[in-house]
Short mmCIF file of C-alpha atoms in Angstrom, two decimals:
data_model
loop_
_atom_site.label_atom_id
_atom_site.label_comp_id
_atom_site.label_asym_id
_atom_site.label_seq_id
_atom_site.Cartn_x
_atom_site.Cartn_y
_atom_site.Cartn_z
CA UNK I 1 17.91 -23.77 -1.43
CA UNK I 2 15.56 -26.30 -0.15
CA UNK I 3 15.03 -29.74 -2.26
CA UNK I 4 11.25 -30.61 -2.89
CA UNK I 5 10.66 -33.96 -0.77
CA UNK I 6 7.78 -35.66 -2.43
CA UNK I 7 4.61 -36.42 0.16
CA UNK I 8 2.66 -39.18 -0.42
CA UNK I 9 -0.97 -39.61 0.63
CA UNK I 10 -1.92 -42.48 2.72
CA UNK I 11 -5.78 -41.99 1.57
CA UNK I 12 -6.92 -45.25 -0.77
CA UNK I 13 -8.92 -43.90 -3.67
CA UNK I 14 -11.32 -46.51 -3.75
CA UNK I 15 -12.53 -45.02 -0.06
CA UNK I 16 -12.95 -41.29 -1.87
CA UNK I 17 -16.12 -40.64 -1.24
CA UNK I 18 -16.57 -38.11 -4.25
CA UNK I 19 -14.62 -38.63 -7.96
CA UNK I 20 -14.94 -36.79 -10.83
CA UNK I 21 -12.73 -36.25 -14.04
CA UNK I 22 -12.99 -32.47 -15.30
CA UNK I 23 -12.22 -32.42 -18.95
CA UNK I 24 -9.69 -30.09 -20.79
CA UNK I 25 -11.78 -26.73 -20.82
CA UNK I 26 -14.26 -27.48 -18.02
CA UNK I 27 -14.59 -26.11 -14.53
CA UNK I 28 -15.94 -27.34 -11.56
CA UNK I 29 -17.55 -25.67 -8.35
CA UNK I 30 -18.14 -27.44 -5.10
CA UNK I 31 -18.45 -26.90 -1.52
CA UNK I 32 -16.22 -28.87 0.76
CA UNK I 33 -17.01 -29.21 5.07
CA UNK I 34 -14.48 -28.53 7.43
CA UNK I 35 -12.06 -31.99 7.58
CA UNK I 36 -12.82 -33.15 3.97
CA UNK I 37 -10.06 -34.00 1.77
CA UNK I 38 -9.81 -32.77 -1.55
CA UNK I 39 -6.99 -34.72 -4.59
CA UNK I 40 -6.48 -32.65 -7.50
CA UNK I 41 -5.03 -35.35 -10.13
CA UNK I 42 -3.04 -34.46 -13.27
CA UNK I 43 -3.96 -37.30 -15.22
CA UNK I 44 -1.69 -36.78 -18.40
CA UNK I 45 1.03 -34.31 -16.49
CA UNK I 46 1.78 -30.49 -17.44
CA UNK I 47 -1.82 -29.38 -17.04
CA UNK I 48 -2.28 -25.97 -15.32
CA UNK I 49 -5.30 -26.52 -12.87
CA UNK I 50 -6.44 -22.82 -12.13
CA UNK I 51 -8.23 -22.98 -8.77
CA UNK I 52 -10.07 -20.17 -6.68
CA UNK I 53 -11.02 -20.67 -2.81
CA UNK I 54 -13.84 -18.89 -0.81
CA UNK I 55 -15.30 -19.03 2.55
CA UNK I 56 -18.67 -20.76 2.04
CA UNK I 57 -19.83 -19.04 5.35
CA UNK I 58 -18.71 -15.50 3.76
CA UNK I 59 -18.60 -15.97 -0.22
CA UNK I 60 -16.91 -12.08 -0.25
CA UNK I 61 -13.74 -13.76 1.19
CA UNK I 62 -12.13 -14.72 -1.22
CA UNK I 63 -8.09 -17.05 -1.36
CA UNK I 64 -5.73 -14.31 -0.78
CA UNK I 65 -2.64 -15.01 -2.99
CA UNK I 66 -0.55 -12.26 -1.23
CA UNK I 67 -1.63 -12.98 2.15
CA UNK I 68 -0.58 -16.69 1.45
CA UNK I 69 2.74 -15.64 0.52
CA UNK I 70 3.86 -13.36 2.69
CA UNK I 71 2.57 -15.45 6.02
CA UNK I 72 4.95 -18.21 4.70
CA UNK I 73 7.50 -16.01 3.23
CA UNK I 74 7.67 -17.72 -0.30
CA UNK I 75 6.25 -17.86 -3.21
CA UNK I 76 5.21 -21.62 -4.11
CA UNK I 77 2.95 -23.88 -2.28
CA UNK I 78 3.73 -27.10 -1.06
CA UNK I 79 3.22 -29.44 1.55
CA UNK I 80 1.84 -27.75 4.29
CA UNK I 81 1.55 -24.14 2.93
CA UNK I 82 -1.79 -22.79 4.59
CA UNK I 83 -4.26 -20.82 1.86
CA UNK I 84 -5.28 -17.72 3.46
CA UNK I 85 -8.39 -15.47 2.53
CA UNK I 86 -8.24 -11.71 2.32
CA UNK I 87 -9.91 -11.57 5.72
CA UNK I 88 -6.93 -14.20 7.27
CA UNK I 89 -9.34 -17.08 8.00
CA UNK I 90 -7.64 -20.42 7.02
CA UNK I 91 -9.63 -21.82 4.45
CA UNK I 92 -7.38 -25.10 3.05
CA UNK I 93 -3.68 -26.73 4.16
CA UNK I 94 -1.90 -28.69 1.64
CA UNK I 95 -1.15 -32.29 3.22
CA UNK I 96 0.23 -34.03 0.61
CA UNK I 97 2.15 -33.31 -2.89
CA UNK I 98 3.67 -35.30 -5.27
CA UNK I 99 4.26 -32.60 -8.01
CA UNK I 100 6.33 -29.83 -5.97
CA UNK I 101 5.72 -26.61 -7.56
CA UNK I 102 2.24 -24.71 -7.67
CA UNK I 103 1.99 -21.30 -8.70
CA UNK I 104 0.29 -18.49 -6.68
CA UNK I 105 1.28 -15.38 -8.83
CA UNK I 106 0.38 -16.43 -12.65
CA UNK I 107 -3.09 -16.14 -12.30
CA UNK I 108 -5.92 -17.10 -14.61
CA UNK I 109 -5.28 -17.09 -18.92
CA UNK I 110 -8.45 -14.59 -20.04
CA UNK I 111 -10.12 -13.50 -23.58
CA UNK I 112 -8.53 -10.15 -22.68
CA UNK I 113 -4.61 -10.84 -21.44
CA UNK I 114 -4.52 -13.13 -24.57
CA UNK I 115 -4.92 -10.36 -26.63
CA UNK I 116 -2.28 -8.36 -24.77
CA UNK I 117 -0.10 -11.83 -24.45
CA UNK I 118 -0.33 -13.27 -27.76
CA UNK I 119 -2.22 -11.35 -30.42
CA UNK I 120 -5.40 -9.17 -30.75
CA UNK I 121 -7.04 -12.12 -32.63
CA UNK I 122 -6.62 -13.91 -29.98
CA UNK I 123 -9.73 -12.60 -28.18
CA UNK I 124 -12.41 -15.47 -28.98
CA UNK I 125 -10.26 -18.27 -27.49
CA UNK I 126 -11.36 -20.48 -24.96
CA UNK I 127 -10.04 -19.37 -21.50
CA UNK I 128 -9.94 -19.79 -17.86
CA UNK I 129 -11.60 -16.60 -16.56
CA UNK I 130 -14.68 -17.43 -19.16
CA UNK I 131 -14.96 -20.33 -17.13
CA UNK I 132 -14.64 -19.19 -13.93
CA UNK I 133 -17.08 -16.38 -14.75
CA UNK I 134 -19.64 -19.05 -16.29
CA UNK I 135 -19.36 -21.29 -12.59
CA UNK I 136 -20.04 -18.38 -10.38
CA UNK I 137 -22.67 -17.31 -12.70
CA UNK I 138 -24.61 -20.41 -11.23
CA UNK I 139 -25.15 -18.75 -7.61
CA UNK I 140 -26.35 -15.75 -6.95
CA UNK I 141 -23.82 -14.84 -3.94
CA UNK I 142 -21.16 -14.47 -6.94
CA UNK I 143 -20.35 -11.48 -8.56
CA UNK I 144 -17.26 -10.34 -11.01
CA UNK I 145 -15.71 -8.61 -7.92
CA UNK I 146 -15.25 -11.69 -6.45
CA UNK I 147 -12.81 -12.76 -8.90
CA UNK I 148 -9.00 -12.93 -7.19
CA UNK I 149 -5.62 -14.04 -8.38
CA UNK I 150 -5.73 -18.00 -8.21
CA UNK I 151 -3.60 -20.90 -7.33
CA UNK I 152 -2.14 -22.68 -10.79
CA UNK I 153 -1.57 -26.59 -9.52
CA UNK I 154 1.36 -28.22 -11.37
CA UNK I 155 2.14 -24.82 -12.97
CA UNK I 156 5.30 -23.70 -12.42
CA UNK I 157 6.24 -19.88 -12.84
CA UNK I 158 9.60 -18.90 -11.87
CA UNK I 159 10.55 -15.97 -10.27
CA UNK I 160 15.05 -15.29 -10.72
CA UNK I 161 16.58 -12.94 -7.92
CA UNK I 162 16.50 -10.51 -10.40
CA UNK I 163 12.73 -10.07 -10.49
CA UNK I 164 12.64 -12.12 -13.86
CA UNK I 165 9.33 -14.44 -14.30
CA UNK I 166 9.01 -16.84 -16.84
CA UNK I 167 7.17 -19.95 -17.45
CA UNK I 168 8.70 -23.49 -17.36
CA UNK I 169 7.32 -26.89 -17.95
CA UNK I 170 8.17 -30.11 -17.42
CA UNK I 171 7.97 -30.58 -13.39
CA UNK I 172 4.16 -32.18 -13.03
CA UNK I 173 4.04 -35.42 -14.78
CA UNK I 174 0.87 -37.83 -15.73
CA UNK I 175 -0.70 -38.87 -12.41
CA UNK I 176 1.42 -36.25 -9.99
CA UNK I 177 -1.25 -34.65 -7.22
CA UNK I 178 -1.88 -32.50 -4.61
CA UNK I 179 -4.35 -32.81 -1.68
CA UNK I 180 -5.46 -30.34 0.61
CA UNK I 181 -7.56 -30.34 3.65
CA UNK I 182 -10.65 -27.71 4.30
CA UNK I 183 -9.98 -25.96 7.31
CA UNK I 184 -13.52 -24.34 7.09
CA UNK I 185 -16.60 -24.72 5.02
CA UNK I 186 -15.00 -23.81 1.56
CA UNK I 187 -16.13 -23.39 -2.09
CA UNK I 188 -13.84 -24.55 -4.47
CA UNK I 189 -13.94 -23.32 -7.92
CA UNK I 190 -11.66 -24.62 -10.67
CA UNK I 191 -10.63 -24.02 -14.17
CA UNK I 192 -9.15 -26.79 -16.40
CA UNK I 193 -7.18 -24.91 -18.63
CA UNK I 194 -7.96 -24.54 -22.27
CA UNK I 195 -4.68 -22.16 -22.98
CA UNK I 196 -3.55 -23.41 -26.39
CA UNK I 197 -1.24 -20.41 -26.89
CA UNK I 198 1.92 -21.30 -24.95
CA UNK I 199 3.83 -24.36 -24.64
CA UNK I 200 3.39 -25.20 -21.05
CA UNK I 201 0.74 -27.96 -21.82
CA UNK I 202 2.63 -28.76 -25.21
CA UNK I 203 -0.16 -27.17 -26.99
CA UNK I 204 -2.74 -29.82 -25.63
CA UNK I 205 -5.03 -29.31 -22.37
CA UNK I 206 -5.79 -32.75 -20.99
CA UNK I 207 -8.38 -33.74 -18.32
CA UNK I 208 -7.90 -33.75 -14.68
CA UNK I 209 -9.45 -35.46 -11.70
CA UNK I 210 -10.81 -34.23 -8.06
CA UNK I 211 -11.61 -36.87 -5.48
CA UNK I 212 -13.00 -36.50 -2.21
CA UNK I 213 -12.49 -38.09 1.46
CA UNK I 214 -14.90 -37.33 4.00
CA UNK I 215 -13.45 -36.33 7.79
CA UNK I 216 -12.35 -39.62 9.91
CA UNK I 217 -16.11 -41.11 11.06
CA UNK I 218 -17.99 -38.45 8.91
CA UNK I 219 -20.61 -39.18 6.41
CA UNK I 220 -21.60 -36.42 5.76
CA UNK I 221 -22.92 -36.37 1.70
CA UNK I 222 -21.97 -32.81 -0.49
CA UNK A 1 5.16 20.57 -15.48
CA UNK A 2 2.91 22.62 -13.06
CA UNK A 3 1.57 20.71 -10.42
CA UNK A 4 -2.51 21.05 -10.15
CA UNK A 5 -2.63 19.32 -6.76
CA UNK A 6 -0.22 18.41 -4.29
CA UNK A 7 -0.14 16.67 -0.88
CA UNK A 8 1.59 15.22 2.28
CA UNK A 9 1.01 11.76 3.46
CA UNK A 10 2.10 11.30 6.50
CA UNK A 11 3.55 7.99 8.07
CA UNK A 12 0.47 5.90 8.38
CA UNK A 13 -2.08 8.02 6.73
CA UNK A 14 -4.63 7.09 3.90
CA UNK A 15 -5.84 8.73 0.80
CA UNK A 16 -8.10 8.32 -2.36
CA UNK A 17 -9.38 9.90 -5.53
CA UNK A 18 -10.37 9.90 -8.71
CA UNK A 19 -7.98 10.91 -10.84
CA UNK A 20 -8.67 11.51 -14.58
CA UNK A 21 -7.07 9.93 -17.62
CA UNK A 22 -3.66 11.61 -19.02
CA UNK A 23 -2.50 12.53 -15.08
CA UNK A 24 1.09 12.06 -13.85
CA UNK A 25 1.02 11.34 -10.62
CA UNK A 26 4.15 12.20 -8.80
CA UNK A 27 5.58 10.17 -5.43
CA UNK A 28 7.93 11.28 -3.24
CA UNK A 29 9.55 9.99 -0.41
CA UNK A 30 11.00 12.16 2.04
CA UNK A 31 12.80 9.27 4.31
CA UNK A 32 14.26 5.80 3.73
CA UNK A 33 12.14 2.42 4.20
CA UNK A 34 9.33 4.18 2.39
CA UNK A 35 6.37 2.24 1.38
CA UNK A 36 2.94 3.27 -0.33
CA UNK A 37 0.33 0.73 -0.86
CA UNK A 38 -1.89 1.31 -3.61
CA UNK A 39 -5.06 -0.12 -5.27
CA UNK A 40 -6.24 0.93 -8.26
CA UNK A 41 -9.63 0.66 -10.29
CA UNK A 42 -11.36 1.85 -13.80
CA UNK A 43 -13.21 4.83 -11.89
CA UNK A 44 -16.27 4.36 -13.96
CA UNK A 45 -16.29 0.38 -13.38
CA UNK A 46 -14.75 -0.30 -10.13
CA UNK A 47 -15.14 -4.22 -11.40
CA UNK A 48 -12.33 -3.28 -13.56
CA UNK A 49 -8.95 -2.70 -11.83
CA UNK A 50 -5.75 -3.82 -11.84
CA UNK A 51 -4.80 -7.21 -11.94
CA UNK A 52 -0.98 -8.40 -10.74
CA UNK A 53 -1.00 -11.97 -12.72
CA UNK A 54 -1.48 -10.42 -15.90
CA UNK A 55 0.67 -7.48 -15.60
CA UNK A 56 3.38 -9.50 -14.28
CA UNK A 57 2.90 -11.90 -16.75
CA UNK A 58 2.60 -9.95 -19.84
CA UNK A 59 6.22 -7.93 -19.32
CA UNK A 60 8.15 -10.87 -17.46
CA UNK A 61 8.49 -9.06 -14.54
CA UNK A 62 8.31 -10.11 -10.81
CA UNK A 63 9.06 -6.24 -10.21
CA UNK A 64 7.89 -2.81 -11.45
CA UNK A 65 10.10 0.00 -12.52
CA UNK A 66 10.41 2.53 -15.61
CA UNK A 67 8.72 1.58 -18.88
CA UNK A 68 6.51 -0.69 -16.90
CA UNK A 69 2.32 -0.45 -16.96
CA UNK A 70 -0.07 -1.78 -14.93
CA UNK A 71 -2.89 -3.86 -16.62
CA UNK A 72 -6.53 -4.21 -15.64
CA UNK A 73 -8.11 -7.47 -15.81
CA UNK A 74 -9.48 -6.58 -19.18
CA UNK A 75 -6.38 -6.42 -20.88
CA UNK A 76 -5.74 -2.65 -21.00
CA UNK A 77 -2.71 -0.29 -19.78
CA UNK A 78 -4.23 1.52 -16.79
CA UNK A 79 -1.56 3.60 -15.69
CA UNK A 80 2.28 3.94 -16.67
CA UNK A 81 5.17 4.45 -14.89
CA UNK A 82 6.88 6.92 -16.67
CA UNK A 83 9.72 8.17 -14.28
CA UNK A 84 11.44 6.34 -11.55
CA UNK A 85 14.84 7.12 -9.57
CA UNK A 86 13.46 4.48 -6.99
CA UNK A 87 14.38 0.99 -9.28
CA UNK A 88 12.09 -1.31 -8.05
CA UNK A 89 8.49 -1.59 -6.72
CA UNK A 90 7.21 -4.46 -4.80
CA UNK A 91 4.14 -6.04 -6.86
CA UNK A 92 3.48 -9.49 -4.80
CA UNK A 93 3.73 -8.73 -0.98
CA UNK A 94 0.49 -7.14 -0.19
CA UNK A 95 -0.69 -5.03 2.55
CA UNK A 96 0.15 -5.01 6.37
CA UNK A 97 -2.58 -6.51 8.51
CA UNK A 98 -3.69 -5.09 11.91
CA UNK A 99 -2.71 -8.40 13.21
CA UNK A 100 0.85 -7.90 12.10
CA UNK A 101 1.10 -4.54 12.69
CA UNK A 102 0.26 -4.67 16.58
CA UNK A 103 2.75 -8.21 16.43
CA UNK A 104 5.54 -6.28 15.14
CA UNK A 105 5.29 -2.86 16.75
CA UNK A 106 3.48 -3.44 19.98
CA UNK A 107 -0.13 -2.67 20.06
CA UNK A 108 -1.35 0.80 19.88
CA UNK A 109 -4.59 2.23 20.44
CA UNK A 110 -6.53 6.17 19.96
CA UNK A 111 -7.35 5.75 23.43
CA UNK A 112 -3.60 5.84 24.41
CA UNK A 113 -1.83 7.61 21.94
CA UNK A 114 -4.50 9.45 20.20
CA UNK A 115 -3.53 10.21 16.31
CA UNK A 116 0.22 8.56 17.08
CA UNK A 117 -1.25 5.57 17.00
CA UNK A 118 0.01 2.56 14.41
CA UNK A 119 -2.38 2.43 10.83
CA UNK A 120 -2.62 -0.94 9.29
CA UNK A 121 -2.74 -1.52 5.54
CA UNK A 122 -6.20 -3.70 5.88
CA UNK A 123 -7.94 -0.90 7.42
CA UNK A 124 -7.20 1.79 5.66
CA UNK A 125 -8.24 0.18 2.29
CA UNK A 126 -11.15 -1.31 4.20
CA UNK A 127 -12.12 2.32 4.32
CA UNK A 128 -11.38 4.30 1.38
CA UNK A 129 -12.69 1.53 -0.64
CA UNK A 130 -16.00 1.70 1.81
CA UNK A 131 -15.90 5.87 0.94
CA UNK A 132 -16.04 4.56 -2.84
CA UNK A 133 -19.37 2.27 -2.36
CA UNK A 134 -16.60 -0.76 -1.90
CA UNK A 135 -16.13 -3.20 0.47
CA UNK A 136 -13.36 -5.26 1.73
CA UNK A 137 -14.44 -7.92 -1.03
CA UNK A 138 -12.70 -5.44 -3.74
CA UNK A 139 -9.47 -6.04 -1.80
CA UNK A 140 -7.23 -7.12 -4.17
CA UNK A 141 -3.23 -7.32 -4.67
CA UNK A 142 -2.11 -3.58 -3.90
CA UNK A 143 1.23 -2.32 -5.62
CA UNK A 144 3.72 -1.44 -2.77
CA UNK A 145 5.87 1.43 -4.35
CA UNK A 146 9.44 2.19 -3.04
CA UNK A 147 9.68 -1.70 -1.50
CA UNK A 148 11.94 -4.03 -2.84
CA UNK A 149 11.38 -7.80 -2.39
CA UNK A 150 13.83 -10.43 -4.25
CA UNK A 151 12.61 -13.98 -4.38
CA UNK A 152 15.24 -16.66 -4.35
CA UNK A 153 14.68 -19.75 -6.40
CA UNK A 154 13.24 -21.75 -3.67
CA UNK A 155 10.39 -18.58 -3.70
CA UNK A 156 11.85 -17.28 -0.35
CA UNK A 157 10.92 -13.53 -0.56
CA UNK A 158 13.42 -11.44 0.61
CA UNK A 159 12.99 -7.64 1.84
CA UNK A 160 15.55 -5.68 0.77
CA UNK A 161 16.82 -2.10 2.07
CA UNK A 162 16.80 0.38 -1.17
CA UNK A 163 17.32 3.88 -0.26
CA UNK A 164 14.18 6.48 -0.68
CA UNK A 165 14.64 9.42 0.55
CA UNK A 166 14.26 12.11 -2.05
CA UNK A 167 13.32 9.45 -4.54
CA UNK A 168 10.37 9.47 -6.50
CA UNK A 169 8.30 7.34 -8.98
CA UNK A 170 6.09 8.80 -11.54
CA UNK A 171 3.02 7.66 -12.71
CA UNK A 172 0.36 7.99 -15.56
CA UNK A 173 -3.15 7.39 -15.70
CA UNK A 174 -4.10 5.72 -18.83
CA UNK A 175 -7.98 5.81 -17.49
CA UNK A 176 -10.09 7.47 -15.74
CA UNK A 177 -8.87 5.65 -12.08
CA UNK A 178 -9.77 5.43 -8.83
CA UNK A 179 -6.59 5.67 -6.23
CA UNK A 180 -6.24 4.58 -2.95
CA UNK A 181 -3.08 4.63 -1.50
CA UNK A 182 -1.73 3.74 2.23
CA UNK A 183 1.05 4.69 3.45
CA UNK A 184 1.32 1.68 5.44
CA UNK A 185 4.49 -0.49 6.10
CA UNK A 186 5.21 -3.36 3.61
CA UNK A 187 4.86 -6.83 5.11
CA UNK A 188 8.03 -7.63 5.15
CA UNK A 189 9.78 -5.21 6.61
CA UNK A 190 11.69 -6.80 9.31
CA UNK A 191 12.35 -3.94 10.95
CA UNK A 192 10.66 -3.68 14.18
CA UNK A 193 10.42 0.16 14.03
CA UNK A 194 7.46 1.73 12.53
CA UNK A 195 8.74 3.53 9.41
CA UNK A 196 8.00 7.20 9.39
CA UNK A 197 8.89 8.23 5.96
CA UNK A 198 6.12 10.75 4.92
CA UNK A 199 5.35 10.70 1.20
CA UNK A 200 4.45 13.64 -1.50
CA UNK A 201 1.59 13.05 -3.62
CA UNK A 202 1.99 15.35 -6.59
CA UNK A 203 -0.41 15.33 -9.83
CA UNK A 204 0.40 17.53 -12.70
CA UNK A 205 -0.95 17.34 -16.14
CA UNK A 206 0.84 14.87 -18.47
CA UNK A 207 2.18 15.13 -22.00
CA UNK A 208 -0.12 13.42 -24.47
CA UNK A 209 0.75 9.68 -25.37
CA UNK A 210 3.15 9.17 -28.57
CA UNK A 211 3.07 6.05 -30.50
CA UNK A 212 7.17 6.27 -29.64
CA UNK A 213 6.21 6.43 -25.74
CA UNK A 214 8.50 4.41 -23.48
CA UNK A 215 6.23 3.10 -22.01
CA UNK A 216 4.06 2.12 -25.61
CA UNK A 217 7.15 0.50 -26.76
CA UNK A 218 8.46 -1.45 -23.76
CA UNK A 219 7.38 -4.65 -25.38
CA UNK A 220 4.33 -5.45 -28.08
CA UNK A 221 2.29 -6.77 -25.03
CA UNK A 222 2.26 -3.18 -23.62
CA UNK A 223 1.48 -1.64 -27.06
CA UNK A 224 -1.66 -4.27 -27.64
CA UNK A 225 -2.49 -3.08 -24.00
CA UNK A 226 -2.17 0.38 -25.07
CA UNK A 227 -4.35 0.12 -27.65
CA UNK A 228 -7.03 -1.92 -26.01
CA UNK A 229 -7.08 1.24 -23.78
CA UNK A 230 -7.58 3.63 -27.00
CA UNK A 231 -10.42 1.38 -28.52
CA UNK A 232 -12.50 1.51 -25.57
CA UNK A 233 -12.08 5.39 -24.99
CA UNK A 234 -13.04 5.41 -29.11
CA UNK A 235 -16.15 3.39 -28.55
CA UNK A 236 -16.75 5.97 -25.76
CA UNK A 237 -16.58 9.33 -27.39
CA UNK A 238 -18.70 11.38 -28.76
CA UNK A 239 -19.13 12.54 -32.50
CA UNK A 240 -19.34 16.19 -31.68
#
């Protein structure tokens, strides 16, 4: 079994061209160019940072968590794992990571799978679909269909050699991150998550940040 | 249990139907290294279907076997598996590419072979979901039935032989679903021979749901699935 070897980014934030602190509950939805670098910062550690990719060229193409996984032959993300849409186009690489685990096969907390999760009173409770549904809302291009299993940053969902999944804590930590690299014009599309319900967060969604580097001698504005 | 409909699927061949609610749908492989991809969606609301994070996550389960249910995004039991002398069905490993499948087995054309030629996964979905007014943005996370894949700590995914032949898994709709199924080979199969187990589709009508089902009491997240299911048939019936 292999031993996660921190990376280390040698971007300087104060060059980040973009910065912008989602709070506990929010999403976000932006379009990246091909050589931009996007952070994903867990300011206060043990948040679960649901996060959806699609080709901004082809909006119906949406992150593929299976085709991710089996072109790499595992099931977490990491320093250099390559997201992968349905269609195979390379949409982001992972370059750096100081957390170590990211989970491609919990997907997104919803009104619905709380009810089945936790309790049928569950159902009005702040969630991470509502959100995701409420950012592609914005642009017409989106519809429900294009709702796909998503990446959890800092989440960490193991999988035993017995087929055994449960959820564990305690690996991110306040100001862990990950940074990946468009490959193509992508829109990214994230959920903070509001999931008070289980005791990954310790009962208490906290904010997290996204920064932006432009490509070496672009200035391109998004 | 009188079967209403039965058919063969060949190695490589594709399928799909409707199928209405309280169907057991009956899988049988007649050769080892069997594997049959399948999608499945809320026939009415094809925007509905079934969604692998929450069905894994609801019964703790990287794998699917007896007692087991698969969830649509909306939190409700879609279809059961009611019977199984297979053990363990591959839920996170997708669907073979054409890409992969001319890497691993040489590429194959019509032209060349004619119907012996090598299906891919991708494009039989691509067109039995394009039959159902579908496109290859409803593409989802397929369940690969008689494939077993073991994930080590590190998350290396492991294929593992399981025998098949003669083995079947058995499966009832919850809802009114739409099926499509390819009998494609699982992605990580490293076998470099195209498998050519054929597989027996078999539908038959089912027993009526007890509240002391298997499959209802497998865990209270399948019974609150269960009865999200029941609610929203209620809401749909009619007085008379």
């Amino acid at each position: 079994m292999s031993t996660f070897q921190p990376v280390d980014s040698p971007l300087l934030t104060e060059q980040a061209m973009y910065e912008q602190v989602i709070p506990a509950g929010d999403g976000w939805l932006h379009d990246l160019l091909p050589g931009q670098v996007l952070r994903i910062v867990d300011m206060e550690g043990n948040q679960a940072v649901d996060t959806l990719f699609y080709s901004t060229e082809d909006p119906t193409d949406h992150y593929s968590a299976v085709r991710t996984m089996t072109r790499q032959g595992n099931l977490y993300l990491t320093t250099g794992s390559t997201l992968l849409a349905e269609s195979g186009r390379e949409l982001m690489r992972i370059t750096a990571d100081t957390c170590g685990r990211h989970d491609t096969i919990g997907g997104a907390c919803s009104a619905q799978s709380n009810t089945v999760r936790y309790a049928h009173d569950k159902l009005p409770m702040h969630n991470c679909r509502d959100t995701f549904m409420l950012m592609l809302s914005q642009r017409d291009e989106f519809t429900k269909r294009d709702l796909a299993p998503n990446v959890n940053f800092f989440m960490n969902v193991p999988v035993t050699p017995e087929g055994e999944l449960t959820f564990a804590d305690g690996l991110s930590a306040p100001g862990r991150y990950v940074e990946l690299l468009a490959l193509a014009p992508v829109t990214v599309l994230i959920s903070n998550c509001p999931q008070l319900n289980n005791p990954c967060n310790a009962y208490n969604p906290t904010p997290a940040k996204v920064l932006i580097w432009n490509a070496e001698g672009v200035s391109a504005h998004v | 249990m009188t079967a209403l409909f039965t058919m063969t699927m060949q190695p490589g061949n594709k399928w799909s139907a409707h199928v209405g609610r309280g169907k057991a749908i009956t899988l049988t492989a007649t050769g080892d290294r069997a594997n049959l991809s399948a999608l499945l969606f809320h026939a009415q609301d094809p925007a509905e279907r079934y969604n692998m994070p929450d069905t894994l996550k609801a019964q703790h389960t990287a794998f699917l076997t007896t007692g087991n249910i698969l969830m649509t995004d909306q939190g409700k039991a879609l279809a059961s598996i009611t019977e199984d002398t297979v053990g363990w069905h591959d839920p996170l490993s997708g669907y073979t590419t054409r890409q992969a499948t001319d890497e691993k087995y040489g590429k194959t054309t019509y032209q060349d072979q004619r119907n012996d030629w090598l299906r891919s996964g991708e494009e039989n979905f691509k067109v039995e979901l394009f039959r159902h007014n579908l496109s290859p943005r409803d593409i989802g996370v397929p369940v690969n039935f008689f494939s077993k894949v073991v994930c080590e700590l590190d998350g290396t995914m492991k294929y593992m032989l399981q025998e098949t032949a003669a083995r079947s898994v058995t499966i009832r709709t919850e809802m009114d679903i739409l099926l499509v199924l390819s009998n494609t080979p699982h992605p990580l199969d490293p076998s470099g021979q195209y498998p050519d187990a054929s597989i027996v589709v078999s539908v038959a009508d089912a027993e009526p749901v007890s509240e002391m089902d298997p499959c209802v009491v497998h865990c209270e997240e399948n019974r609150r699935a269960f009865e999200n299911t029941w609610n929203a048939y209620a809401l749909l019936k009619g007085a008379n």
